[in-house]
Amino acid sequence: MKINKICCIGAGYVGGPTMAVIADKNPDIKVTVVDLNHQRIEDWNDEDLTKLPVFEPGLDEVVGRARGKNLFFSTEVEQAIDEAEMIFISVNTPTKTYGKGKDMAADLKYVELCARQIARVATNDKIVVEKSTLPVRTAEAIKTILYNTGNDVNFQILSNPEFLAEGTAITDLENADRVLIGGEQTKKGQEAINALVNIYAAWLPKDRILTTNVWSSELSKLTANAFLAQRVSSINAISELCEATGANVNEVSKAIGMDSRIGPKFLQASVGFGGSCFQKDILNLVYISKSLGLDSVADYWEQVIIMNDHQKNRFAEKIVSTLFNTVSGKKIAFLGWAFKKDTNDTRESAAIYVADKLIDEQANISVYDPKVKKKQMYSDLDYLKTRSSEKNHEHLKVANDPYEVCKGAHAVAILTEWDEFLELDWEKIYQSMNKPAFVFDGRMLLNAKTMKDIGYKYYVIGSE
Ligand code: UDX
Ligand code: UDX
């Protein structure tokens, strides 16, 4: 089966870059990305490629090559669904904030809405691809909706989880370790799987395209993220032990990472992992396990989150205790707000939680991040509902200039490992700060000796 037209519902961090690469590599397929959010679509269509709604190194070039040729961004959802033979669902699946499974289960309402819309609009056979990360067995639910409200149309559901990491999305897509495609183990299911395999085979060797049953595919996504997050929590647990014993977590990481059975990646201690996936996917795993009565399994994975919360808290507490047990009325400069470098995404970023804790202690925070908008920072803090929006505005200020942010501060906290922070004139910053001038490096970014030589009281995660 040859696919000529693809539709993707959801023009977010996953849908946008993924479809841009698919279109770029398959010039004979028309790819239309749709979204309910008009502003988002307008931004994707902006003439000025620096204004795309998602910041990702290399994305502007890919979009520049394909947009208007075979890549389109549109709000005409129904038309795009109708004409496509293959429809990706790439809408967000946040953690539920209400009702049963609150703070743990995935909220599938957007996915369900998409399924209902597809069912309503479709007049010919479709392959529906789950791109959103979903709890195991969601494909089954989608199938039930499609078959019971549809127009006698034949649907095949595939699971095709995304493994791209933000900040490296384009290289991750262009040079994926593997692509995973789960489908029904029937003749029709196999045809659908092959149709999607061929799209990826346009640029990836076939042996990197793995096919499985639907549930293995869904569960593999959750498991991959749980394992990655677990490594970060494991090394973060060791970072606290290092601080207490005089060991150095970088040395420990290097030493264990050289064991080829362990490997060097995802062993960087930090102020805590963030991002839209790790926490949400583990919570999902925990929720599913609990629902199945597998309490020990649930507790095991939940510990990864508990450790991560501890790491964020510990960083905030370290700032307070070091600044003579009070930050009330003191200016604390934050360098970085994004959950990691090279992205403007802030979902679950450690910076939000550290700021929230420090504002509880009445600190005045001043933030600089090269890519995150001011509005986003306030909305992140307000989302926690710890205090009124006015209070958040009172205690958190944002500036476009790192020197301005650090001026007169009692302490600088590094929350995101942006490369440009390495290039700052740290001598000049030192001169402009209150003394003693403290730096709390949550990303092990700077050189300890250089900082101490300048005169800073320098604290870094994972060493004395
Ligand atoms: C994705 C996945 O879908 C999610 O499951 C995964 O775990 C993380 O990555 P992401 O692309 O990061 O989500 O989400 P987001 O950037 O919020 O994009 C989702 C888009 O879908 C938004 O632009 C939203 O407007 C759109 N949307 C949502 C619709 O078009 N229709 C809806 O019904 C709901
Ligand atoms: C993750 C997965 O890597 C990706 O495969 C999946 O599709 C989506 O979720 P992402 O959340 O974009 O990607 O970023 P990732 O690079 O995994 O980083 C997540 C968090 O862990 C960041 O806050 C990062 O700073 C932190 N991290 C990562 C560490 O603290 N130490 C490390 O060694 C690695």
Coordinates of C-alpha atoms and ligand atoms in Angstrom, one line a residue:
M1 CA 0.0 0.0 0.0
K2 CA 1.5 3.3 -1.1
I3 CA 0.8 6.4 1.0
N4 CA 0.3 9.7 -0.9
K5 CA -1.1 11.9 1.8
I6 CA -0.4 12.1 5.5
C7 CA -2.3 14.2 8.1
C8 CA -0.9 14.9 11.5
I9 CA -3.1 16.2 14.3
G10 CA -1.1 18.2 16.7
A11 CA 1.6 20.7 15.6
G12 CA 3.6 20.6 18.9
Y13 CA 7.2 19.7 19.8
V14 CA 6.7 16.2 18.5
G15 CA 4.2 16.6 15.6
G16 CA 6.0 19.6 14.0
P17 CA 9.6 18.3 13.8
T18 CA 8.6 14.7 13.0
M19 CA 6.4 15.7 10.1
A20 CA 8.9 18.2 8.8
V21 CA 11.5 15.4 8.6
I22 CA 9.1 12.9 7.1
A23 CA 8.1 15.4 4.4
D24 CA 11.7 16.4 3.7
K25 CA 12.7 12.8 3.2
N26 CA 9.6 11.8 1.2
P27 CA 9.1 14.5 -1.4
D28 CA 6.3 12.5 -3.1
I29 CA 4.1 12.4 0.0
K30 CA 1.9 15.4 0.9
V31 CA 2.1 16.0 4.6
T32 CA -0.4 18.3 6.3
V33 CA 0.0 19.2 10.0
V34 CA -3.1 20.5 11.6
D35 CA -3.8 22.0 15.0
L36 CA -6.7 23.6 16.8
N37 CA -4.5 26.4 18.0
H38 CA -4.6 29.0 15.2
Q39 CA -1.7 31.0 16.6
R40 CA 0.5 27.9 16.5
I41 CA -0.3 27.3 12.9
E42 CA 0.3 30.9 12.0
D43 CA 3.7 30.7 13.7
W44 CA 4.5 27.5 11.7
N45 CA 3.7 29.4 8.6
D46 CA 5.7 32.5 9.5
E47 CA 7.9 33.7 6.6
D48 CA 10.6 34.3 9.2
L49 CA 12.0 30.9 10.1
T50 CA 13.4 32.1 13.4
K51 CA 9.8 32.6 14.6
L52 CA 8.7 29.0 14.4
P53 CA 6.8 28.1 17.6
V54 CA 9.3 25.3 18.5
F55 CA 13.0 26.1 18.8
E56 CA 15.1 23.1 17.7
P57 CA 18.5 23.3 16.1
G58 CA 18.3 22.6 12.4
L59 CA 14.5 22.6 12.3
D60 CA 14.3 25.9 10.4
E61 CA 16.3 24.5 7.5
V62 CA 14.2 21.4 7.2
V63 CA 11.0 23.4 7.3
G64 CA 12.5 25.9 4.9
R65 CA 13.1 23.1 2.4
A66 CA 9.8 21.3 2.6
R67 CA 7.2 24.0 3.5
G68 CA 4.9 25.0 0.7
K69 CA 6.2 22.1 -1.5
N70 CA 4.9 19.0 0.3
L71 CA 4.7 20.2 3.9
F72 CA 1.7 22.3 5.0
F73 CA 0.5 23.7 8.3
S74 CA -3.2 24.3 8.5
T75 CA -6.2 24.7 10.8
E76 CA -8.5 22.8 8.3
V77 CA -8.5 19.7 10.4
E78 CA -11.4 17.9 8.7
Q79 CA -10.3 18.4 5.2
A80 CA -6.8 17.1 6.1
I81 CA -8.3 14.0 7.8
D82 CA -10.6 13.4 4.9
E83 CA -7.9 13.4 2.2
A84 CA -5.2 11.5 4.1
E85 CA -4.6 7.7 3.9
M86 CA -2.6 7.9 7.1
I87 CA -3.3 10.0 10.1
F88 CA -0.9 10.6 13.0
I89 CA -2.3 11.6 16.4
S90 CA 0.3 13.8 18.1
V91 CA -1.7 15.7 20.6
N92 CA -0.6 16.2 24.2
T93 CA -1.5 13.7 26.9
P94 CA -0.8 15.5 30.1
T95 CA -1.1 14.0 33.6
K96 CA -4.7 14.2 34.8
T97 CA -5.4 17.2 37.1
Y98 CA -8.9 16.0 38.2
G99 CA -11.0 13.0 39.1
K100 CA -9.8 9.4 39.2
G101 CA -6.1 9.0 38.7
K102 CA -5.5 12.7 39.5
D103 CA -1.8 13.6 39.4
M104 CA -0.9 10.2 38.0
A105 CA -3.0 8.8 35.0
A106 CA -2.6 10.2 31.5
D107 CA -5.4 12.5 30.4
L108 CA -6.6 11.0 27.2
K109 CA -9.4 13.4 26.4
Y110 CA -7.5 15.0 23.5
V111 CA -6.7 11.6 22.0
E112 CA -10.3 10.6 22.3
L113 CA -11.5 13.8 20.7
C114 CA -9.2 13.1 17.8
A115 CA -10.5 9.6 17.4
R116 CA -14.1 10.8 17.4
Q117 CA -13.3 13.4 14.9
I118 CA -11.6 10.9 12.6
A119 CA -14.5 8.6 12.9
R120 CA -16.9 11.3 12.0
V121 CA -15.0 12.7 9.0
A122 CA -13.5 9.6 7.4
T123 CA -15.2 8.3 4.2
N124 CA -12.5 5.8 3.1
D125 CA -10.0 3.4 4.8
K126 CA -7.4 5.0 7.1
I127 CA -4.3 4.0 9.0
V128 CA -4.3 5.8 12.3
V129 CA -0.9 6.1 14.0
E130 CA -0.5 6.8 17.7
K131 CA 2.4 9.2 18.0
S132 CA 1.3 10.6 21.4
T133 CA 2.7 8.6 24.3
L134 CA -0.2 6.6 25.7
P135 CA -0.8 4.0 28.4
V136 CA -0.7 0.5 27.3
R137 CA -3.8 -0.7 25.6
T138 CA -5.0 2.7 24.5
A139 CA -4.9 1.6 20.9
E140 CA -7.7 -0.7 21.8
A141 CA -9.8 2.2 23.1
I142 CA -9.2 4.2 19.9
K143 CA -10.2 1.2 17.8
T144 CA -13.5 0.8 19.7
I145 CA -14.3 4.5 19.2
L146 CA -13.4 4.3 15.5
Y147 CA -15.5 1.2 14.9
N148 CA -18.5 2.3 16.8
T149 CA -19.0 5.8 15.5
G150 CA -17.5 5.3 12.1
N151 CA -19.0 5.2 8.6
D152 CA -18.3 1.6 7.8
V153 CA -14.8 2.6 7.1
N154 CA -11.9 0.2 7.8
F155 CA -9.3 1.5 10.3
Q156 CA -5.9 0.1 11.2
I157 CA -4.3 1.4 14.3
L158 CA -0.5 1.5 14.6
S159 CA 1.6 2.6 17.6
N160 CA 4.7 4.5 16.6
P161 CA 6.2 6.1 19.7
E162 CA 8.5 9.0 19.5
F163 CA 12.0 8.7 20.9
L164 CA 13.3 12.1 19.8
A165 CA 14.8 14.3 22.6
E166 CA 14.1 18.0 22.5
G167 CA 17.1 20.1 21.6
T168 CA 18.4 17.3 19.3
A169 CA 15.1 16.4 17.6
I170 CA 16.3 16.8 14.1
T171 CA 19.4 14.6 14.4
D172 CA 17.5 12.1 16.5
L173 CA 14.9 11.8 13.7
E174 CA 17.3 11.8 10.8
N175 CA 19.6 9.3 12.5
A176 CA 17.3 7.4 14.8
D177 CA 18.8 4.5 16.8
R178 CA 15.5 2.7 16.0
V179 CA 12.0 3.3 14.9
L180 CA 9.3 1.2 16.6
I181 CA 6.1 0.3 14.8
G182 CA 3.4 -1.8 16.6
G183 CA 0.5 -3.2 14.7
E184 CA -2.2 -5.8 14.7
Q185 CA -0.8 -9.3 13.9
T186 CA -3.2 -9.9 11.0
K187 CA -2.8 -9.6 7.2
K188 CA -4.3 -6.1 7.2
G189 CA -2.3 -5.1 10.2
Q190 CA 0.9 -6.2 8.4
E191 CA 0.0 -4.2 5.4
A192 CA -0.5 -1.1 7.5
I193 CA 2.8 -1.7 9.3
N194 CA 4.6 -2.1 5.9
A195 CA 3.1 1.2 4.7
L196 CA 4.7 3.0 7.7
V197 CA 7.9 1.1 7.4
N198 CA 8.3 2.3 3.8
I199 CA 8.0 6.0 4.9
Y200 CA 10.9 5.6 7.4
A201 CA 12.9 3.4 5.0
A202 CA 13.1 6.5 2.8
W203 CA 16.1 7.5 5.0
L204 CA 16.7 4.8 7.6
P205 CA 18.2 1.3 7.1
K206 CA 15.5 -1.4 7.4
D207 CA 17.3 -3.1 10.3
R208 CA 16.7 -0.1 12.5
I209 CA 12.9 -0.3 11.9
L210 CA 11.5 -2.6 14.5
T211 CA 8.0 -4.1 14.3
T212 CA 6.1 -5.5 17.2
N213 CA 2.6 -6.0 18.5
V214 CA 0.7 -2.9 19.5
W215 CA 1.1 -3.3 23.3
S216 CA 4.8 -4.1 23.2
S217 CA 5.3 -0.9 21.3
E218 CA 3.2 1.2 23.7
L219 CA 4.9 -0.3 26.7
S220 CA 8.4 0.1 25.2
K221 CA 8.0 3.8 25.0
L222 CA 7.1 4.1 28.7
T223 CA 9.9 1.7 29.6
A224 CA 12.5 3.5 27.6
N225 CA 11.7 6.8 29.4
A226 CA 11.5 5.1 32.8
F227 CA 15.0 3.6 32.3
L228 CA 16.5 6.9 31.2
A229 CA 15.0 8.8 34.0
Q230 CA 16.0 6.1 36.4
R231 CA 19.7 6.5 35.4
V232 CA 19.4 10.3 36.2
S233 CA 17.8 9.6 39.5
S234 CA 20.4 7.0 40.3
I235 CA 23.3 9.3 39.6
N236 CA 21.5 12.1 41.5
A237 CA 21.2 9.9 44.5
I238 CA 24.9 9.3 44.3
S239 CA 25.6 13.0 43.9
E240 CA 24.2 13.7 47.4
L241 CA 26.4 10.9 48.8
C242 CA 29.4 12.4 47.0
E243 CA 28.8 15.8 48.6
A244 CA 28.7 14.1 52.0
T245 CA 31.8 12.1 51.6
G246 CA 34.2 14.1 49.4
A247 CA 33.8 11.9 46.4
N248 CA 33.2 13.7 43.1
V249 CA 30.2 12.6 41.1
N250 CA 31.8 13.4 37.7
E251 CA 34.6 11.1 38.5
V252 CA 32.2 8.4 39.6
S253 CA 30.1 8.9 36.4
K254 CA 33.2 8.5 34.3
A255 CA 34.4 5.5 36.2
I256 CA 31.2 3.6 36.0
G257 CA 30.3 4.8 32.5
M258 CA 33.5 3.2 31.1
D259 CA 32.1 -0.2 32.0
S260 CA 30.6 -1.1 28.7
R261 CA 27.7 -2.9 30.4
I262 CA 26.7 0.5 32.0
G263 CA 27.7 2.9 29.2
P264 CA 28.4 6.7 29.6
K265 CA 25.1 8.3 28.6
F266 CA 22.5 9.8 31.0
L267 CA 24.9 9.8 33.9
Q268 CA 25.1 13.5 34.3
A269 CA 24.0 14.6 37.8
S270 CA 21.8 17.6 37.8
V271 CA 19.3 19.7 39.7
G272 CA 16.7 17.1 38.6
F273 CA 15.2 16.0 35.3
G274 CA 12.4 17.8 33.7
G275 CA 10.6 17.7 30.3
S276 CA 7.2 16.7 29.1
C277 CA 7.9 12.9 29.2
F278 CA 9.9 11.5 32.0
Q279 CA 7.6 12.2 34.9
K280 CA 4.4 11.7 33.0
D281 CA 5.5 8.4 31.6
I282 CA 6.7 7.0 34.9
L283 CA 3.5 8.2 36.6
N284 CA 1.7 6.3 33.9
L285 CA 3.6 3.2 34.5
V286 CA 3.0 3.5 38.2
Y287 CA -0.7 4.0 37.7
I288 CA -1.1 1.1 35.3
S289 CA 0.8 -1.2 37.7
K290 CA -1.3 -0.1 40.6
S291 CA -4.5 -0.6 38.7
L292 CA -3.3 -4.2 37.9
G293 CA -2.6 -4.8 41.6
L294 CA 1.1 -4.8 41.1
D295 CA 2.0 -2.7 44.0
S296 CA 5.6 -3.6 44.3
V297 CA 6.2 -2.7 40.7
A298 CA 4.4 0.6 41.2
D299 CA 6.5 1.5 44.3
Y300 CA 9.7 0.6 42.5
W301 CA 9.2 3.0 39.7
E302 CA 7.6 5.7 41.8
Q303 CA 10.9 6.0 43.7
V304 CA 12.5 7.5 40.6
I305 CA 10.1 10.4 40.8
I306 CA 10.5 10.7 44.6
M307 CA 14.3 10.9 44.2
N308 CA 13.9 13.6 41.5
D309 CA 11.6 15.7 43.7
H310 CA 14.2 15.3 46.5
Q311 CA 17.0 16.6 44.2
K312 CA 15.1 19.7 43.3
N313 CA 14.2 20.4 46.9
R314 CA 17.6 19.8 48.1
F315 CA 19.0 22.3 45.6
A316 CA 16.6 25.0 46.9
E317 CA 17.3 24.2 50.5
K318 CA 21.1 24.3 49.9
I319 CA 20.7 27.9 48.6
V320 CA 18.7 28.9 51.7
S321 CA 21.0 27.2 54.2
T322 CA 24.1 28.6 52.6
L323 CA 22.8 32.1 52.5
F324 CA 22.8 32.1 56.3
N325 CA 19.3 30.4 56.5
T326 CA 17.4 33.3 55.0
V327 CA 16.8 34.5 51.5
S328 CA 14.0 36.8 52.5
G329 CA 14.2 40.0 50.5
K330 CA 17.4 38.8 48.8
K331 CA 17.9 38.9 45.0
I332 CA 18.7 35.5 43.6
A333 CA 19.6 35.4 39.9
F334 CA 18.5 32.4 37.8
L335 CA 20.4 31.6 34.7
G336 CA 18.1 29.3 32.6
W337 CA 14.5 28.3 32.9
A338 CA 14.1 25.7 30.1
F339 CA 14.3 22.0 31.3
K340 CA 17.5 21.6 29.3
K341 CA 19.6 23.5 26.8
D342 CA 18.7 24.1 23.2
T343 CA 14.9 24.1 23.7
N344 CA 12.3 26.7 24.6
D345 CA 10.2 24.0 26.3
T346 CA 9.8 24.5 30.1
R347 CA 7.4 21.6 31.0
E348 CA 8.4 20.2 34.4
S349 CA 11.6 22.2 34.4
A350 CA 13.4 22.0 37.7
A351 CA 13.8 25.8 37.6
I352 CA 10.0 26.2 38.2
Y353 CA 10.1 24.1 41.4
V354 CA 13.3 25.7 42.7
A355 CA 11.8 29.2 42.1
D356 CA 8.6 28.1 43.8
K357 CA 10.5 27.0 46.9
L358 CA 12.6 30.1 47.1
I359 CA 9.5 32.4 46.7
D360 CA 8.0 30.5 49.7
E361 CA 11.1 31.8 51.5
Q362 CA 10.3 35.3 50.2
A363 CA 13.3 35.5 47.9
N364 CA 13.2 37.9 44.9
I365 CA 14.1 36.0 41.8
S366 CA 15.4 37.4 38.6
V367 CA 15.6 35.2 35.6
Y368 CA 17.4 35.2 32.2
D369 CA 16.9 32.4 29.7
P370 CA 17.9 32.9 26.0
K371 CA 14.9 31.2 24.5
V372 CA 12.0 31.2 27.0
K373 CA 9.4 33.9 26.9
K374 CA 8.6 35.9 30.1
K375 CA 4.9 35.0 29.7
Q376 CA 5.7 31.3 29.8
M377 CA 7.7 31.7 33.1
Y378 CA 4.8 33.3 34.8
S379 CA 2.4 30.8 33.5
D380 CA 4.6 27.9 34.7
L381 CA 4.6 29.4 38.2
D382 CA 1.0 30.2 38.3
Y383 CA 0.2 26.7 37.2
L384 CA 1.5 25.4 40.5
K385 CA -1.2 27.4 42.3
T386 CA 1.1 27.9 45.3
R387 CA 0.1 31.6 45.6
S388 CA -1.6 34.3 43.7
S389 CA -0.4 35.4 40.3
E390 CA 0.2 38.9 41.7
K391 CA 2.5 37.5 44.3
N392 CA 4.4 35.6 41.6
H393 CA 4.8 38.7 39.6
E394 CA 6.0 40.5 42.7
H395 CA 8.7 37.9 43.5
L396 CA 9.9 37.0 40.0
K397 CA 11.3 39.4 37.5
V398 CA 12.6 38.6 34.0
A399 CA 15.2 40.4 32.0
N400 CA 16.8 39.9 28.6
D401 CA 20.3 40.5 29.8
P402 CA 22.3 38.1 32.0
Y403 CA 24.4 40.9 33.5
E404 CA 21.3 42.8 34.5
V405 CA 19.9 39.8 36.1
C406 CA 23.0 39.1 38.2
K407 CA 23.6 42.7 39.2
G408 CA 23.2 43.2 43.0
A409 CA 22.3 39.5 43.5
H410 CA 23.3 37.6 46.6
A411 CA 23.5 34.4 44.6
V412 CA 23.4 33.1 41.0
A413 CA 21.8 29.7 40.4
I414 CA 22.4 27.9 37.2
L415 CA 19.3 25.9 36.2
T416 CA 19.9 25.2 32.5
E417 CA 23.2 24.3 30.9
W418 CA 23.0 26.8 28.0
D419 CA 26.5 27.0 26.3
E420 CA 26.4 30.8 26.3
F421 CA 26.6 30.8 30.2
L422 CA 30.2 29.5 29.7
E423 CA 31.1 32.6 27.7
L424 CA 29.8 35.1 30.3
D425 CA 32.3 37.5 31.8
W426 CA 32.2 36.0 35.3
E427 CA 34.7 38.5 36.5
K428 CA 32.4 41.4 35.6
I429 CA 29.4 39.5 37.2
Y430 CA 31.4 39.1 40.4
Q431 CA 32.1 42.8 40.6
S432 CA 28.4 43.6 40.3
M433 CA 27.1 41.2 42.9
N434 CA 26.6 41.5 46.7
K435 CA 29.4 39.9 48.7
P436 CA 30.0 37.2 49.6
A437 CA 29.0 36.3 46.0
F438 CA 27.5 32.8 45.8
V439 CA 27.1 30.6 42.7
F440 CA 25.0 27.4 42.9
D441 CA 25.7 25.4 39.8
G442 CA 22.9 22.9 39.3
R443 CA 24.3 21.7 36.0
M444 CA 28.0 21.2 36.7
L445 CA 28.6 23.7 34.0
L446 CA 31.4 26.0 35.2
N447 CA 35.0 25.4 36.2
A448 CA 35.2 25.2 40.0
K449 CA 38.7 26.4 40.2
T450 CA 38.2 29.4 37.9
M451 CA 35.1 30.4 39.8
K452 CA 36.8 30.1 43.2
D453 CA 39.9 32.1 41.9
I454 CA 37.6 35.0 40.9
G455 CA 36.3 35.0 44.5
Y456 CA 33.0 33.3 44.3
K457 CA 31.7 30.9 47.0
Y458 CA 31.0 28.2 44.5
Y459 CA 28.6 25.2 45.2
V460 CA 28.2 22.5 42.6
I461 CA 26.0 19.4 42.7
G462 CA 27.9 16.3 43.5
S463 CA 31.2 17.4 45.0
E464 CA 32.3 19.1 48.2
Ligands
UDX1 C1 4.0 15.0 22.4 C2 3.1 13.8 22.6 O1 2.0 13.9 21.9 C3 3.0 13.4 24.0 O2 2.1 12.4 24.2 C4 4.4 13.1 24.4 O3 4.4 12.4 25.6 C5 5.2 14.3 24.4 O4 5.2 14.8 23.1 P1 4.0 17.5 22.3 O5 4.2 17.6 20.9 O6 5.3 17.8 23.1 O7 3.4 16.2 22.8 O8 2.9 18.4 22.9 P2 2.5 19.9 22.5 O9 3.7 20.6 22.1 O10 1.6 20.4 23.6 O11 1.6 19.7 21.2 C6 0.4 19.2 21.1 C7 -0.5 20.0 20.1 O12 -1.7 19.4 19.8 C8 -0.8 21.4 20.5 O13 -0.3 22.4 19.6 C9 -2.3 21.5 20.6 O14 -2.9 22.7 20.3 C10 -2.7 20.4 19.7 N1 -4.0 19.8 19.9 C11 -4.3 19.3 21.1 C12 -4.9 19.7 18.9 O15 -4.6 20.1 17.7 N2 -6.1 19.1 19.1 C13 -6.5 18.6 20.3 O16 -7.6 18.1 20.5 C14 -5.6 18.8 21.3
UDX2 C1 13.1 12.3 26.6 C2 13.7 11.0 25.9 O1 15.1 11.1 25.9 C3 13.2 10.9 24.5 O2 13.7 9.7 23.9 C4 11.7 10.8 24.6 O3 11.1 10.7 23.3 C5 11.1 12.0 25.2 O4 11.7 12.2 26.5 P1 13.5 14.9 26.5 O5 12.6 14.9 27.7 O6 13.2 15.8 25.3 O7 13.5 13.4 25.9 O8 15.0 15.2 27.0 P2 16.2 14.3 27.6 O9 17.4 14.7 26.9 O10 15.8 12.9 27.8 O11 16.3 15.0 29.1 C6 15.3 14.9 30.1 C7 15.8 15.6 31.4 O12 16.8 14.8 32.0 C8 16.3 17.0 31.2 O13 15.9 17.8 32.2 C9 17.8 16.8 31.3 O14 18.5 17.9 31.8 C10 17.9 15.6 32.3 N1 19.1 14.9 32.2 C11 19.4 14.1 31.1 C12 20.0 14.9 33.3 O15 19.8 15.5 34.3 N2 21.2 14.1 33.2 C13 21.5 13.4 32.1 O16 22.5 12.7 32.1 C14 20.6 13.4 31.1

